[in-house]
XYZ file of C-alpha atoms in Angstrom:
253
model
C 0.000 0.000 0.000
C 1.384 3.409 -0.937
C 1.722 6.194 1.608
C -0.859 8.286 -0.235
C -3.352 5.427 -0.198
C -2.820 4.696 3.489
C -3.303 8.348 4.360
C -6.502 8.541 2.335
C -7.793 5.436 4.107
C -7.014 7.064 7.467
C -8.712 10.271 6.342
C -11.814 8.344 5.269
C -12.056 6.633 8.645
C -11.597 9.915 10.487
C -14.160 11.698 8.292
C -16.672 8.912 8.883
C -16.265 9.230 12.633
C -16.484 13.033 12.631
C -19.608 13.150 10.454
C -21.386 10.322 12.282
C -20.701 11.827 15.709
C -21.659 15.342 14.654
C -24.995 14.236 13.232
C -25.780 11.668 15.915
C -25.136 14.126 18.751
C -27.599 16.612 17.302
C -25.096 19.469 17.116
C -26.703 20.882 13.974
C -29.967 21.546 15.788
C -28.261 23.585 18.483
C -25.880 25.458 16.172
C -26.294 29.215 15.748
C -26.894 30.838 12.354
C -23.249 31.867 12.177
C -22.113 28.338 13.045
C -24.252 26.871 10.270
C -22.428 29.106 7.788
C -19.097 28.081 9.285
C -20.063 24.415 9.062
C -20.904 24.866 5.386
C -17.541 26.515 4.788
C -15.678 23.765 6.632
C -17.492 20.937 4.833
C -16.970 22.725 1.502
C -13.270 22.978 2.243
C -13.057 19.245 2.881
C -14.937 18.649 -0.358
C -12.459 20.733 -2.344
C -9.562 18.682 -0.996
C -11.410 15.529 -2.027
C -11.957 17.043 -5.476
C -8.229 17.793 -5.734
C -7.399 14.161 -4.973
C -9.980 12.850 -7.441
C -8.830 15.175 -10.232
C -5.208 14.114 -9.770
C -6.025 10.409 -9.589
C -8.325 10.547 -12.605
C -5.663 12.441 -14.538
C -3.115 9.738 -13.717
C -5.594 7.068 -14.792
C -6.079 8.887 -18.104
C -2.333 9.122 -18.684
C -1.965 5.388 -18.031
C -4.856 4.528 -20.338
C -3.283 5.905 -23.514
C -1.119 4.064 -25.992
C -1.329 0.375 -26.969
C -4.462 -1.314 -25.662
C -2.633 -4.126 -23.886
C -0.606 -1.614 -21.859
C -3.530 0.526 -20.724
C -4.609 0.720 -17.108
C -8.239 0.302 -18.143
C -7.409 -2.912 -19.989
C -5.612 -4.374 -16.963
C -8.595 -3.534 -14.736
C -11.197 -4.854 -17.174
C -12.824 -1.505 -17.994
C -13.887 -0.225 -21.399
C -12.519 3.278 -20.766
C -11.495 5.684 -18.018
C -15.068 6.840 -17.497
C -16.170 3.310 -16.645
C -13.197 2.884 -14.299
C -14.025 6.110 -12.429
C -17.695 5.212 -12.139
C -16.992 1.754 -10.771
C -14.144 2.677 -8.422
C -15.344 6.042 -7.086
C -19.067 5.129 -7.215
C -20.019 8.240 -9.185
C -22.305 8.762 -12.154
C -21.152 9.094 -15.767
C -21.629 12.852 -15.732
C -19.352 13.265 -12.709
C -16.766 10.957 -14.268
C -16.777 13.060 -17.439
C -16.435 16.291 -15.470
C -13.480 14.895 -13.521
C -11.765 13.940 -16.769
C -12.317 17.397 -18.252
C -10.962 19.033 -15.108
C -7.889 16.805 -15.142
C -7.172 17.699 -18.763
C -7.116 21.388 -17.788
C -4.971 21.346 -14.645
C -2.808 18.236 -14.884
C 0.700 18.394 -16.433
C 0.777 17.167 -20.028
C 3.214 15.002 -21.967
C 4.624 16.063 -25.315
C 3.551 13.677 -28.077
C 6.834 14.293 -29.920
C 9.459 14.159 -27.169
C 7.659 12.629 -24.180
C 8.694 15.685 -22.174
C 6.455 16.775 -19.299
C 4.746 20.060 -20.129
C 3.014 22.583 -17.911
C -0.758 22.158 -17.524
C -3.008 24.259 -19.701
C -3.944 26.355 -16.658
C -1.037 26.246 -14.190
C -2.299 28.984 -11.845
C -5.662 27.250 -11.538
C -3.828 24.014 -10.754
C -2.020 25.731 -7.883
C -5.342 26.950 -6.493
C -6.719 23.395 -6.692
C -3.733 21.984 -4.799
C -4.219 24.676 -2.143
C -7.793 23.516 -1.548
C -9.246 26.806 -2.815
C -10.901 25.521 -6.006
C -12.961 22.368 -6.366
C -14.339 20.534 -9.373
C -17.071 23.094 -10.065
C -14.600 25.960 -9.917
C -12.111 24.268 -12.227
C -14.709 23.707 -14.920
C -16.172 27.193 -14.460
C -12.783 28.658 -15.399
C -11.478 26.020 -17.778
C -14.432 25.652 -20.126
C -14.629 29.299 -21.323
C -10.834 29.584 -21.624
C -10.398 26.274 -23.429
C -13.241 27.133 -25.825
C -11.035 29.869 -27.297
C -8.732 27.200 -28.689
C -5.743 28.373 -30.700
C -7.426 31.654 -31.654
C -5.864 33.322 -28.597
C -2.150 33.379 -27.747
C -0.763 31.341 -24.890
C 0.424 34.395 -22.939
C -3.054 35.927 -22.932
C -4.573 32.672 -21.646
C -1.958 32.486 -18.873
C -2.772 36.055 -17.830
C -6.476 35.232 -17.540
C -5.625 32.003 -15.722
C -3.502 33.836 -13.141
C -6.083 36.542 -12.447
C -8.971 34.081 -12.201
C -6.976 31.879 -9.813
C -6.317 34.971 -7.698
C -10.052 35.719 -7.610
C -10.691 32.130 -6.495
C -8.249 32.581 -3.608
C -9.588 35.995 -2.635
C -6.344 37.650 -3.757
C -7.839 39.561 -6.686
C -6.971 43.193 -7.428
C -10.226 44.446 -5.857
C -9.716 42.516 -2.618
C -12.997 40.601 -2.907
C -13.492 37.387 -0.896
C -12.896 34.038 -2.640
C -15.180 33.738 -5.654
C -17.703 30.913 -5.934
C -17.874 28.848 -9.165
C -20.786 30.857 -10.616
C -18.866 34.099 -10.240
C -15.706 32.504 -11.619
C -17.657 31.341 -14.672
C -18.964 34.846 -15.319
C -15.471 36.295 -14.992
C -13.986 33.598 -17.243
C -16.648 34.303 -19.862
C -15.804 38.005 -19.716
C -12.153 37.159 -20.315
C -13.138 34.876 -23.172
C -15.149 37.617 -24.878
C -12.400 40.191 -24.347
C -9.619 37.971 -25.690
C -11.563 36.241 -28.448
C -13.907 38.923 -29.734
C -14.652 37.186 -33.045
C -15.118 33.786 -31.442
C -15.753 30.941 -33.840
C -17.614 33.183 -36.302
C -14.846 33.447 -38.958
C -14.462 29.670 -39.030
C -18.215 29.195 -39.314
C -18.366 31.780 -42.101
C -15.656 29.961 -44.019
C -17.517 26.700 -43.539
C -20.698 28.238 -44.923
C -18.848 29.378 -48.051
C -17.630 25.834 -48.657
C -21.109 24.348 -48.554
C -22.603 23.321 -51.863
C -25.294 21.117 -53.390
C -25.303 19.709 -56.929
C -27.911 17.555 -58.667
C -26.745 14.960 -61.159
C -28.449 13.656 -64.271
C -31.734 11.817 -63.640
C -31.549 8.037 -63.807
C -34.113 5.282 -63.655
C -33.572 5.053 -59.894
C -33.570 8.729 -58.949
C -31.463 11.876 -59.112
C -27.923 11.672 -57.705
C -27.122 14.411 -55.173
C -23.605 15.545 -54.343
C -22.966 18.041 -51.569
C -20.349 19.444 -49.237
C -21.143 20.191 -45.610
C -18.612 21.159 -42.931
C -15.747 20.243 -45.178
C -16.950 16.689 -45.875
C -18.263 15.383 -49.137
C -21.607 13.693 -48.750
C -23.661 11.761 -51.262
C -27.389 11.247 -51.184
C -29.688 9.342 -53.532
C -33.131 10.882 -53.937
C -35.667 8.105 -54.502
C -37.624 8.175 -57.764
C -41.397 7.969 -57.961
C -42.791 4.628 -56.973
C -42.644 2.253 -59.869
C -41.716 -1.366 -60.467
C -38.193 -2.238 -61.440
C -38.024 -3.383 -65.119
C -36.775 -6.787 -64.008
C -39.730 -7.161 -61.639
C -42.206 -6.348 -64.384
C -41.038 -9.316 -66.464
C -40.945 -11.741 -63.555
């Protein structure tokens, strides 16, 4: 058993005891309004640390499930993919498994496909906030999804600037001195950054795609009119059925 695993097992046992005793003793009923808020904050903090562990572990599982099928972690454990492994091992639903994988892809270090070198995560400042217990799964996705949607249309330095400032807002270290931002507020701020940095969005690409679309009708045949078209850069063929009539061979049968 690894040290990390043994410590998580100890943490699980301690958490079980703390939660069971706190609920069984009826402390919630006698807590003041201020204490209820403090309890929420404390439980949320524990949850963010759990999210950090899950994101890291899922990211490692993803890294070990790439490459030749026989070498994949999922193959060795009898799972179809990482999502199935996460669902079965962590006892979560498919949506949560997918969200954990998306979060890991944003804040986990990457490996170069060409050299095998370890690269910085897409959002290194956000990763630091996760490992400090300040950002959980919801917060990671609130920041990562708008920034990642910009793709290669925005330079790396601009993305890193937004990443650093949003991570500061999550910690409560933002320029305006506001308290730590919740995921909904982080999402709004990330969307503002996305609009500011990527003002055209995907519109130019969509416009180019529209210009490439076409539809041509071929010469009529006994079986219909051939149709040839281009949609989203792919050539597609369709056969429009002719009016109902018997095939010549059927008529002589």
